[in-house]
Amino acid sequence: MRRRFRRTGGPGNAATAAITVFALCAGMWLLRDVTGTQAPPQPSAAQAHTEDDDRSAGRASAPALPPSPPDRIRIPAIDVDAPLTGLGLTDTGSLDVPPADRENLAGWYEAGATPGETGTAIVAGHVDNADGPAVFYSLGALRKGSTIEVDRRDGGVAVFTVDAVEVYDAQGFPDGKVYGAAPRPELRVITCGGGWSRTTGYQGNVVVYAHLTGSR
């Protein structure tokens, strides 16, 4: 899963993406036609943003943390406990991705906000690889109110609460909503998702929206 980025806003804000989705959403494991293979779970309509969510978006979150690179992400509800690697941009301007053969590795966009500081921090990872499910295979099963923890290099832990989990077709991906600047510390966790076919692979992305609610 790759999307093209152009940096906007100050140093604490993530990028806004142009509408470009690349080929690493092929679903290599599904292509093998292993008996019993199932596509990853997708979020239900009940997990999407609502008008109440939008009205509460400006309510206070936990105080922002100073910038510090993240080292690990944990999502207990879906058994994610994974190291993080920094992601930059490729020569063509798209967001790089973690090595596909390291199924339990996720990445964070180094030119954006670090998780916990003011702005929109971006974490991305594979849904599967040729051997089976990868780090964010179950991301679509996450529910509102779930907790995401990010270990930071300064020794602290940023604690986020999930506000919504949505799935988008590639052609209708809401770039500004996902990647746009935020006035409080927010987190997006992204993987491949949506419909899948042998010809096109995954046809969209699952996006988790969360905001900072604590630290320790």
GROMACS .gro file of N, CA, C and O in nm, residues 78-196:
model
  476
   78ILE      N    1  -0.665  -0.621   1.895
   78ILE     CA    2  -0.643  -0.707   1.777
   78ILE      C    3  -0.505  -0.773   1.782
   78ILE      O    4  -0.452  -0.817   1.680
   79ASP      N    5  -0.447  -0.778   1.902
   79ASP     CA    6  -0.322  -0.851   1.925
   79ASP      C    7  -0.205  -0.800   1.841
   79ASP      O    8  -0.121  -0.878   1.796
   80VAL      N    9  -0.200  -0.670   1.821
   80VAL     CA   10  -0.085  -0.610   1.752
   80VAL      C   11   0.018  -0.564   1.856
   80VAL      O   12  -0.016  -0.494   1.952
   81ASP      N   13   0.140  -0.606   1.837
   81ASP     CA   14   0.254  -0.561   1.919
   81ASP      C   15   0.373  -0.564   1.826
   81ASP      O   16   0.435  -0.669   1.805
   82ALA      N   17   0.406  -0.450   1.767
   82ALA     CA   18   0.499  -0.449   1.655
   82ALA      C   19   0.599  -0.334   1.665
   82ALA      O   20   0.564  -0.223   1.706
   83PRO      N   21   0.722  -0.359   1.624
   83PRO     CA   22   0.819  -0.249   1.614
   83PRO      C   23   0.784  -0.157   1.499
   83PRO      O   24   0.713  -0.196   1.405
   84LEU      N   25   0.834  -0.035   1.506
   84LEU     CA   26   0.810   0.066   1.402
   84LEU      C   27   0.942   0.106   1.338
   84LEU      O   28   1.043   0.122   1.406
   85THR      N   29   0.939   0.122   1.209
   85THR     CA   30   1.053   0.173   1.134
   85THR      C   31   1.014   0.304   1.067
   85THR      O   32   0.897   0.323   1.033
   86GLY      N   33   1.109   0.391   1.048
   86GLY     CA   34   1.080   0.517   0.981
   86GLY      C   35   1.055   0.497   0.833
   86GLY      O   36   1.121   0.416   0.768
   87LEU      N   37   0.960   0.571   0.779
   87LEU     CA   38   0.928   0.567   0.636
   87LEU      C   39   0.951   0.704   0.575
   87LEU      O   40   0.912   0.806   0.632
   88GLY      N   41   1.012   0.705   0.460
   88GLY     CA   42   1.029   0.828   0.385
   88GLY      C   43   0.950   0.822   0.257
   88GLY      O   44   0.847   0.755   0.248
   89LEU      N   45   0.998   0.892   0.156
   89LEU     CA   46   0.935   0.894   0.026
   89LEU      C   47   1.025   0.826  -0.076
   89LEU      O   48   1.147   0.833  -0.067
   90THR      N   49   0.964   0.761  -0.171
   90THR     CA   50   1.040   0.701  -0.280
   90THR      C   51   1.081   0.809  -0.380
   90THR      O   52   1.043   0.925  -0.369
   91ASP      N   53   1.159   0.769  -0.479
   91ASP     CA   54   1.203   0.863  -0.582
   91ASP      C   55   1.086   0.923  -0.660
   91ASP      O   56   1.097   1.031  -0.717
   92THR      N   57   0.974   0.853  -0.661
   92THR     CA   58   0.856   0.903  -0.733
   92THR      C   59   0.764   0.984  -0.644
   92THR      O   60   0.658   1.028  -0.686
   93GLY      N   61   0.802   1.004  -0.516
   93GLY     CA   62   0.723   1.086  -0.428
   93GLY      C   63   0.616   1.013  -0.351
   93GLY      O   64   0.534   1.076  -0.282
   94SER      N   65   0.613   0.880  -0.356
   94SER     CA   66   0.513   0.803  -0.282
   94SER      C   67   0.570   0.762  -0.146
   94SER      O   68   0.691   0.753  -0.126
   95LEU      N   69   0.482   0.739  -0.051
   95LEU     CA   70   0.523   0.691   0.081
   95LEU      C   71   0.580   0.551   0.069
   95LEU      O   72   0.518   0.462   0.012
   96ASP      N   73   0.700   0.533   0.123
   96ASP     CA   74   0.758   0.400   0.122
   96ASP      C   75   0.682   0.311   0.220
   96ASP      O   76   0.599   0.358   0.298
   97VAL      N   77   0.712   0.183   0.218
   97VAL     CA   78   0.644   0.088   0.306
   97VAL      C   79   0.747  -0.003   0.371
   97VAL      O   80   0.858  -0.018   0.321
   98PRO      N   81   0.713  -0.067   0.483
   98PRO     CA   82   0.807  -0.162   0.544
   98PRO      C   83   0.834  -0.279   0.451
   98PRO      O   84   0.752  -0.311   0.363
   99PRO      N   85   0.947  -0.348   0.467
   99PRO     CA   86   0.975  -0.466   0.385
   99PRO      C   87   0.863  -0.569   0.398
   99PRO      O   88   0.820  -0.603   0.509
  100ALA      N   89   0.814  -0.619   0.286
  100ALA     CA   90   0.700  -0.710   0.287
  100ALA      C   91   0.731  -0.841   0.357
  100ALA      O   92   0.640  -0.908   0.407
  101ASP      N   93   0.859  -0.883   0.360
  101ASP     CA   94   0.892  -1.011   0.421
  101ASP      C   95   0.899  -1.004   0.573
  101ASP      O   96   0.915  -1.106   0.638
  102ARG      N   97   0.887  -0.885   0.630
  102ARG     CA   98   0.883  -0.870   0.776
  102ARG      C   99   0.739  -0.842   0.816
  102ARG      O  100   0.696  -0.728   0.830
  103GLU      N  101   0.663  -0.949   0.835
  103GLU     CA  102   0.518  -0.935   0.849
  103GLU      C  103   0.475  -0.863   0.976
  103GLU      O  104   0.365  -0.810   0.983
  104ASN      N  105   0.560  -0.860   1.079
  104ASN     CA  106   0.521  -0.794   1.204
  104ASN      C  107   0.591  -0.660   1.221
  104ASN      O  108   0.619  -0.617   1.332
  105LEU      N  109   0.618  -0.592   1.112
  105LEU     CA  110   0.682  -0.460   1.116
  105LEU      C  111   0.588  -0.357   1.056
  105LEU      O  112   0.534  -0.376   0.947
  106ALA      N  113   0.569  -0.245   1.128
  106ALA     CA  114   0.492  -0.132   1.076
  106ALA      C  115   0.587  -0.014   1.059
  106ALA      O  116   0.702  -0.018   1.103
  107GLY      N  117   0.538   0.092   0.996
  107GLY     CA  118   0.623   0.209   0.974
  107GLY      C  119   0.550   0.338   1.004
  107GLY      O  120   0.426   0.343   1.005
  108TRP      N  121   0.625   0.442   1.032
  108TRP     CA  122   0.567   0.574   1.056
  108TRP      C  123   0.633   0.676   0.963
  108TRP      O  124   0.750   0.664   0.929
  109TYR      N  125   0.555   0.775   0.922
  109TYR     CA  126   0.602   0.875   0.827
  109TYR      C  127   0.689   0.977   0.898
  109TYR      O  128   0.639   1.061   0.975
  110GLU      N  129   0.819   0.972   0.874
  110GLU     CA  130   0.915   1.051   0.950
  110GLU      C  131   0.905   1.201   0.926
  110GLU      O  132   0.946   1.280   1.011
  111ALA      N  133   0.852   1.243   0.813
  111ALA     CA  134   0.844   1.386   0.784
  111ALA      C  135   0.718   1.450   0.841
  111ALA      O  136   0.699   1.571   0.830
  112GLY      N  137   0.631   1.370   0.902
  112GLY     CA  138   0.511   1.423   0.963
  112GLY      C  139   0.527   1.434   1.113
  112GLY      O  140   0.637   1.433   1.167
  113ALA      N  141   0.415   1.448   1.182
  113ALA     CA  142   0.417   1.456   1.328
  113ALA      C  143   0.462   1.322   1.386
  113ALA      O  144   0.433   1.216   1.331
  114THR      N  145   0.531   1.327   1.498
  114THR     CA  146   0.557   1.205   1.573
  114THR      C  147   0.435   1.176   1.661
  114THR      O  148   0.369   1.269   1.707
  115PRO      N  149   0.401   1.051   1.682
  115PRO     CA  150   0.281   1.019   1.760
  115PRO      C  151   0.286   1.080   1.900
  115PRO      O  152   0.377   1.055   1.978
  116GLY      N  153   0.187   1.163   1.929
  116GLY     CA  154   0.178   1.228   2.058
  116GLY      C  155   0.196   1.378   2.051
  116GLY      O  156   0.148   1.451   2.139
  117GLU      N  157   0.266   1.430   1.949
  117GLU     CA  158   0.277   1.574   1.935
  117GLU      C  159   0.157   1.626   1.857
  117GLU      O  160   0.084   1.551   1.793
  118THR      N  161   0.137   1.757   1.863
  118THR     CA  162   0.026   1.817   1.789
  118THR      C  163   0.040   1.792   1.640
  118THR      O  164   0.147   1.812   1.583
  119GLY      N  165  -0.066   1.748   1.577
  119GLY     CA  166  -0.064   1.718   1.435
  119GLY      C  167  -0.114   1.578   1.408
  119GLY      O  168  -0.161   1.507   1.498
  120THR      N  169  -0.105   1.539   1.283
  120THR     CA  170  -0.153   1.408   1.239
  120THR      C  171  -0.036   1.316   1.212
  120THR      O  172   0.039   1.337   1.117
  121ALA      N  173  -0.018   1.218   1.298
  121ALA     CA  174   0.088   1.118   1.280
  121ALA      C  175   0.035   1.003   1.196
  121ALA      O  176  -0.081   0.961   1.211
  122ILE      N  177   0.120   0.951   1.109
  122ILE     CA  178   0.079   0.846   1.016
  122ILE      C  179   0.158   0.718   1.043
  122ILE      O  180   0.282   0.720   1.046
  123VAL      N  181   0.087   0.608   1.063
  123VAL     CA  182   0.147   0.475   1.076
  123VAL      C  183   0.085   0.386   0.968
  123VAL      O  184  -0.037   0.387   0.949
  124ALA      N  185   0.168   0.311   0.896
  124ALA     CA  186   0.119   0.226   0.788
  124ALA      C  187   0.185   0.089   0.796
  124ALA      O  188   0.297   0.076   0.846
  125GLY      N  189   0.116  -0.012   0.748
  125GLY     CA  190   0.171  -0.147   0.748
  125GLY      C  191   0.093  -0.238   0.655
  125GLY      O  192  -0.019  -0.207   0.613
  126HIS      N  193   0.154  -0.350   0.624
  126HIS     CA  194   0.092  -0.445   0.532
  126HIS      C  195  -0.023  -0.521   0.599
  126HIS      O  196  -0.023  -0.545   0.719
  127VAL      N  197  -0.120  -0.558   0.517
  127VAL     CA  198  -0.229  -0.642   0.565
  127VAL      C  199  -0.194  -0.790   0.551
  127VAL      O  200  -0.238  -0.874   0.629
  128ASP      N  201  -0.112  -0.822   0.449
  128ASP     CA  202  -0.065  -0.960   0.432
  128ASP      C  203   0.061  -0.959   0.347
  128ASP      O  204   0.104  -0.854   0.298
  129ASN      N  205   0.120  -1.075   0.334
  129ASN     CA  206   0.230  -1.094   0.238
  129ASN      C  207   0.214  -1.232   0.177
  129ASN      O  208   0.110  -1.297   0.195
  130ALA      N  209   0.314  -1.280   0.107
  130ALA     CA  210   0.300  -1.407   0.036
  130ALA      C  211   0.283  -1.526   0.131
  130ALA      O  212   0.235  -1.631   0.091
  131ASP      N  213   0.320  -1.508   0.258
  131ASP     CA  214   0.313  -1.618   0.353
  131ASP      C  215   0.187  -1.619   0.438
  131ASP      O  216   0.158  -1.718   0.505
  132GLY      N  217   0.113  -1.510   0.439
  132GLY     CA  218  -0.008  -1.507   0.520
  132GLY      C  219  -0.035  -1.368   0.576
  132GLY      O  220   0.017  -1.268   0.527
  133PRO      N  221  -0.117  -1.359   0.682
  133PRO     CA  222  -0.151  -1.230   0.741
  133PRO      C  223  -0.028  -1.157   0.791
  133PRO      O  224   0.067  -1.217   0.841
  134ALA      N  225  -0.030  -1.024   0.778
  134ALA     CA  226   0.078  -0.939   0.827
  134ALA      C  227   0.025  -0.852   0.941
  134ALA      O  228  -0.085  -0.872   0.992
  135VAL      N  229   0.104  -0.754   0.981
  135VAL     CA  230   0.083  -0.682   1.106
  135VAL      C  231  -0.056  -0.623   1.120
  135VAL      O  232  -0.116  -0.629   1.229
  136PHE      N  233  -0.114  -0.568   1.014
  136PHE     CA  234  -0.244  -0.502   1.026
  136PHE      C  235  -0.355  -0.581   0.959
  136PHE      O  236  -0.456  -0.523   0.915
  137TYR      N  237  -0.342  -0.712   0.954
  137TYR     CA  238  -0.446  -0.797   0.895
  137TYR      C  239  -0.583  -0.774   0.960
  137TYR      O  240  -0.686  -0.771   0.893
  138SER      N  241  -0.585  -0.756   1.091
  138SER     CA  242  -0.712  -0.745   1.164
  138SER      C  243  -0.754  -0.601   1.190
  138SER      O  244  -0.847  -0.577   1.268
  139LEU      N  245  -0.689  -0.505   1.126
  139LEU     CA  246  -0.718  -0.365   1.156
  139LEU      C  247  -0.865  -0.331   1.134
  139LEU      O  248  -0.924  -0.252   1.209
  140GLY      N  249  -0.927  -0.390   1.034
  140GLY     CA  250  -1.067  -0.362   1.005
  140GLY      C  251  -1.163  -0.410   1.111
  140GLY      O  252  -1.281  -0.372   1.111
  141ALA      N  253  -1.116  -0.495   1.203
  141ALA     CA  254  -1.201  -0.544   1.312
  141ALA      C  255  -1.197  -0.453   1.434
  141ALA      O  256  -1.271  -0.476   1.531
  142LEU      N  257  -1.110  -0.351   1.432
  142LEU     CA  258  -1.099  -0.262   1.547
  142LEU      C  259  -1.228  -0.182   1.564
  142LEU      O  260  -1.297  -0.151   1.467
  143ARG      N  261  -1.259  -0.146   1.687
  143ARG     CA  262  -1.383  -0.076   1.718
  143ARG      C  263  -1.355   0.057   1.785
  143ARG      O  264  -1.250   0.078   1.846
  144LYS      N  265  -1.451   0.147   1.775
  144LYS     CA  266  -1.442   0.275   1.845
  144LYS      C  267  -1.418   0.253   1.994
  144LYS      O  268  -1.476   0.161   2.054
  145GLY      N  269  -1.338   0.337   2.053
  145GLY     CA  270  -1.308   0.326   2.196
  145GLY      C  271  -1.191   0.237   2.228
  145GLY      O  272  -1.146   0.234   2.343
  146SER      N  273  -1.139   0.164   2.129
  146SER     CA  274  -1.022   0.079   2.152
  146SER      C  275  -0.900   0.166   2.178
  146SER      O  276  -0.894   0.283   2.142
  147THR      N  277  -0.801   0.104   2.240
  147THR     CA  278  -0.679   0.175   2.279
  147THR      C  279  -0.563   0.138   2.186
  147THR      O  280  -0.547   0.022   2.149
  148ILE      N  281  -0.486   0.239   2.150
  148ILE     CA  282  -0.361   0.220   2.077
  148ILE      C  283  -0.250   0.284   2.159
  148ILE      O  284  -0.262   0.399   2.201
  149GLU      N  285  -0.144   0.210   2.183
  149GLU     CA  286  -0.030   0.262   2.259
  149GLU      C  287   0.092   0.268   2.168
  149GLU      O  288   0.118   0.174   2.092
  150VAL      N  289   0.167   0.377   2.179
  150VAL     CA  290   0.289   0.394   2.101
  150VAL      C  291   0.404   0.423   2.196
  150VAL      O  292   0.402   0.522   2.270
  151ASP      N  293   0.504   0.333   2.198
  151ASP     CA  294   0.624   0.356   2.276
  151ASP      C  295   0.713   0.456   2.203
  151ASP      O  296   0.740   0.442   2.083
  152ARG      N  297   0.758   0.558   2.277
  152ARG     CA  298   0.839   0.663   2.219
  152ARG      C  299   0.984   0.652   2.264
  152ARG      O  300   1.013   0.597   2.370
  153ARG      N  301   1.073   0.705   2.183
  153ARG     CA  302   1.215   0.692   2.211
  153ARG      C  303   1.257   0.769   2.335
  153ARG      O  304   1.362   0.741   2.394
  154ASP      N  305   1.176   0.866   2.379
  154ASP     CA  306   1.208   0.939   2.502
  154ASP      C  307   1.171   0.862   2.627
  154ASP      O  308   1.185   0.912   2.739
  155GLY      N  309   1.122   0.739   2.610
  155GLY     CA  310   1.086   0.655   2.724
  155GLY      C  311   0.940   0.661   2.762
  155GLY      O  312   0.894   0.583   2.845
  156GLY      N  313   0.865   0.751   2.703
  156GLY     CA  314   0.724   0.762   2.732
  156GLY      C  315   0.637   0.677   2.642
  156GLY      O  316   0.684   0.617   2.544
  157VAL      N  317   0.510   0.669   2.678
  157VAL     CA  318   0.410   0.596   2.600
  157VAL      C  319   0.294   0.690   2.570
  157VAL      O  320   0.236   0.749   2.662
  158ALA      N  321   0.264   0.708   2.443
  158ALA     CA  322   0.148   0.787   2.401
  158ALA      C  323   0.028   0.694   2.388
  158ALA      O  324   0.036   0.591   2.321
  159VAL      N  325  -0.082   0.730   2.453
  159VAL     CA  326  -0.203   0.646   2.454
  159VAL      C  327  -0.312   0.715   2.375
  159VAL      O  328  -0.351   0.829   2.405
  160PHE      N  329  -0.362   0.646   2.274
  160PHE     CA  330  -0.465   0.700   2.186
  160PHE      C  331  -0.594   0.621   2.201
  160PHE      O  332  -0.592   0.500   2.229
  161THR      N  333  -0.706   0.688   2.178
  161THR     CA  334  -0.837   0.623   2.175
  161THR      C  335  -0.892   0.631   2.033
  161THR      O  336  -0.888   0.737   1.970
  162VAL      N  337  -0.944   0.519   1.984
  162VAL     CA  338  -0.996   0.512   1.848
  162VAL      C  339  -1.129   0.586   1.837
  162VAL      O  340  -1.222   0.561   1.914
  163ASP      N  341  -1.135   0.678   1.741
  163ASP     CA  342  -1.257   0.755   1.715
  163ASP      C  343  -1.343   0.694   1.606
  163ASP      O  344  -1.466   0.708   1.608
  164ALA      N  345  -1.281   0.631   1.509
  164ALA     CA  346  -1.355   0.573   1.396
  164ALA      C  347  -1.263   0.479   1.319
  164ALA      O  348  -1.140   0.490   1.326
  165VAL      N  349  -1.326   0.386   1.249
  165VAL     CA  350  -1.254   0.295   1.159
  165VAL      C  351  -1.334   0.292   1.030
  165VAL      O  352  -1.452   0.255   1.030
  166GLU      N  353  -1.271   0.331   0.920
  166GLU     CA  354  -1.343   0.343   0.794
  166GLU      C  355  -1.265   0.274   0.682
  166GLU      O  356  -1.143   0.256   0.691
  167VAL      N  357  -1.336   0.237   0.577
  167VAL     CA  358  -1.274   0.177   0.460
  167VAL      C  359  -1.314   0.259   0.338
  167VAL      O  360  -1.429   0.303   0.326
  168TYR      N  361  -1.217   0.285   0.248
  168TYR     CA  362  -1.241   0.370   0.133
  168TYR      C  363  -1.192   0.301   0.007
  168TYR      O  364  -1.085   0.239   0.006
  169ASP      N  365  -1.267   0.317  -0.102
  169ASP     CA  366  -1.216   0.280  -0.234
  169ASP      C  367  -1.104   0.376  -0.272
  169ASP      O  368  -1.104   0.494  -0.234
  170ALA      N  369  -1.011   0.325  -0.351
  170ALA     CA  370  -0.897   0.408  -0.390
  170ALA      C  371  -0.940   0.536  -0.459
  170ALA      O  372  -0.883   0.643  -0.436
  171GLN      N  373  -1.041   0.528  -0.545
  171GLN     CA  374  -1.082   0.645  -0.621
  171GLN      C  375  -1.156   0.748  -0.537
  171GLN      O  376  -1.170   0.863  -0.578
  172GLY      N  377  -1.203   0.707  -0.420
  172GLY     CA  378  -1.277   0.800  -0.336
  172GLY      C  379  -1.208   0.829  -0.204
  172GLY      O  380  -1.272   0.873  -0.108
  173PHE      N  381  -1.077   0.808  -0.200
  173PHE     CA  382  -1.002   0.825  -0.075
  173PHE      C  383  -1.004   0.973  -0.034
  173PHE      O  384  -0.963   1.060  -0.110
  174PRO      N  385  -1.049   1.004   0.091
  174PRO     CA  386  -1.061   1.144   0.135
  174PRO      C  387  -0.928   1.195   0.191
  174PRO      O  388  -0.905   1.200   0.311
  175ASP      N  389  -0.840   1.239   0.102
  175ASP     CA  390  -0.704   1.272   0.140
  175ASP      C  391  -0.696   1.376   0.252
  175ASP      O  392  -0.621   1.360   0.348
  176GLY      N  393  -0.772   1.485   0.238
  176GLY     CA  394  -0.766   1.589   0.339
  176GLY      C  395  -0.812   1.540   0.476
  176GLY      O  396  -0.753   1.576   0.578
  177LYS      N  397  -0.917   1.459   0.478
  177LYS     CA  398  -0.969   1.406   0.604
  177LYS      C  399  -0.868   1.315   0.671
  177LYS      O  400  -0.850   1.320   0.794
  178VAL      N  401  -0.799   1.234   0.594
  178VAL     CA  402  -0.706   1.137   0.651
  178VAL      C  403  -0.573   1.202   0.689
  178VAL      O  404  -0.521   1.181   0.799
  179TYR      N  405  -0.517   1.280   0.597
  179TYR     CA  406  -0.381   1.328   0.614
  179TYR      C  407  -0.370   1.474   0.655
  179TYR      O  408  -0.260   1.523   0.683
  180GLY      N  409  -0.482   1.545   0.658
  180GLY     CA  410  -0.476   1.689   0.682
  180GLY      C  411  -0.428   1.725   0.822
  180GLY      O  412  -0.428   1.645   0.915
  181ALA      N  413  -0.386   1.852   0.836
  181ALA     CA  414  -0.337   1.903   0.963
  181ALA      C  415  -0.445   1.894   1.071
  181ALA      O  416  -0.564   1.905   1.043
  182ALA      N  417  -0.402   1.874   1.197
  182ALA     CA  418  -0.493   1.865   1.309
  182ALA      C  419  -0.446   1.957   1.421
  182ALA      O  420  -0.326   1.972   1.443
  183PRO      N  421  -0.539   2.017   1.495
  183PRO     CA  422  -0.500   2.109   1.602
  183PRO      C  423  -0.467   2.038   1.733
  183PRO      O  424  -0.431   2.103   1.831
  184ARG      N  425  -0.484   1.908   1.737
  184ARG     CA  426  -0.452   1.829   1.856
  184ARG      C  427  -0.372   1.707   1.812
  184ARG      O  428  -0.360   1.678   1.692
  185PRO      N  429  -0.316   1.630   1.905
  185PRO     CA  430  -0.241   1.510   1.865
  185PRO      C  431  -0.336   1.400   1.815
  185PRO      O  432  -0.420   1.351   1.891
  186GLU      N  433  -0.321   1.365   1.689
  186GLU     CA  434  -0.403   1.260   1.630
  186GLU      C  435  -0.315   1.156   1.563
  186GLU      O  436  -0.199   1.180   1.531
  187LEU      N  437  -0.374   1.040   1.540
  187LEU     CA  438  -0.303   0.927   1.480
  187LEU      C  439  -0.390   0.864   1.373
  187LEU      O  440  -0.512   0.850   1.392
  188ARG      N  441  -0.330   0.828   1.262
  188ARG     CA  442  -0.396   0.748   1.159
  188ARG      C  443  -0.316   0.619   1.142
  188ARG      O  444  -0.193   0.623   1.131
  189VAL      N  445  -0.385   0.508   1.141
  189VAL     CA  446  -0.323   0.378   1.115
  189VAL      C  447  -0.387   0.323   0.988
  189VAL      O  448  -0.510   0.311   0.980
  190ILE      N  449  -0.306   0.290   0.890
  190ILE     CA  450  -0.356   0.262   0.755
  190ILE      C  451  -0.302   0.131   0.702
  190ILE      O  452  -0.184   0.098   0.721
  191THR      N  453  -0.389   0.055   0.636
  191THR     CA  454  -0.347  -0.064   0.565
  191THR      C  455  -0.436  -0.082   0.442
  191THR      O  456  -0.525  -0.001   0.416
  192CYS      N  457  -0.410  -0.185   0.366
  192CYS     CA  458  -0.493  -0.213   0.248
  192CYS      C  459  -0.626  -0.274   0.290
  192CYS      O  460  -0.637  -0.338   0.394
  193GLY      N  461  -0.728  -0.255   0.209
  193GLY     CA  462  -0.859  -0.310   0.242
  193GLY      C  463  -0.958  -0.287   0.130
  193GLY      O  464  -0.921  -0.256   0.018
  194GLY      N  465  -1.084  -0.300   0.166
  194GLY     CA  466  -1.188  -0.287   0.066
  194GLY      C  467  -1.204  -0.414  -0.015
  194GLY      O  468  -1.158  -0.522   0.024
  195GLY      N  469  -1.269  -0.403  -0.128
  195GLY     CA  470  -1.287  -0.520  -0.214
  195GLY      C  471  -1.154  -0.572  -0.265
  195GLY      O  472  -1.054  -0.500  -0.271
  196TRP      N  473  -1.153  -0.698  -0.303
  196TRP     CA  474  -1.031  -0.762  -0.353
  196TRP      C  475  -1.065  -0.848  -0.473
  196TRP      O  476  -1.170  -0.914  -0.476
   0.00000   0.00000   0.00000
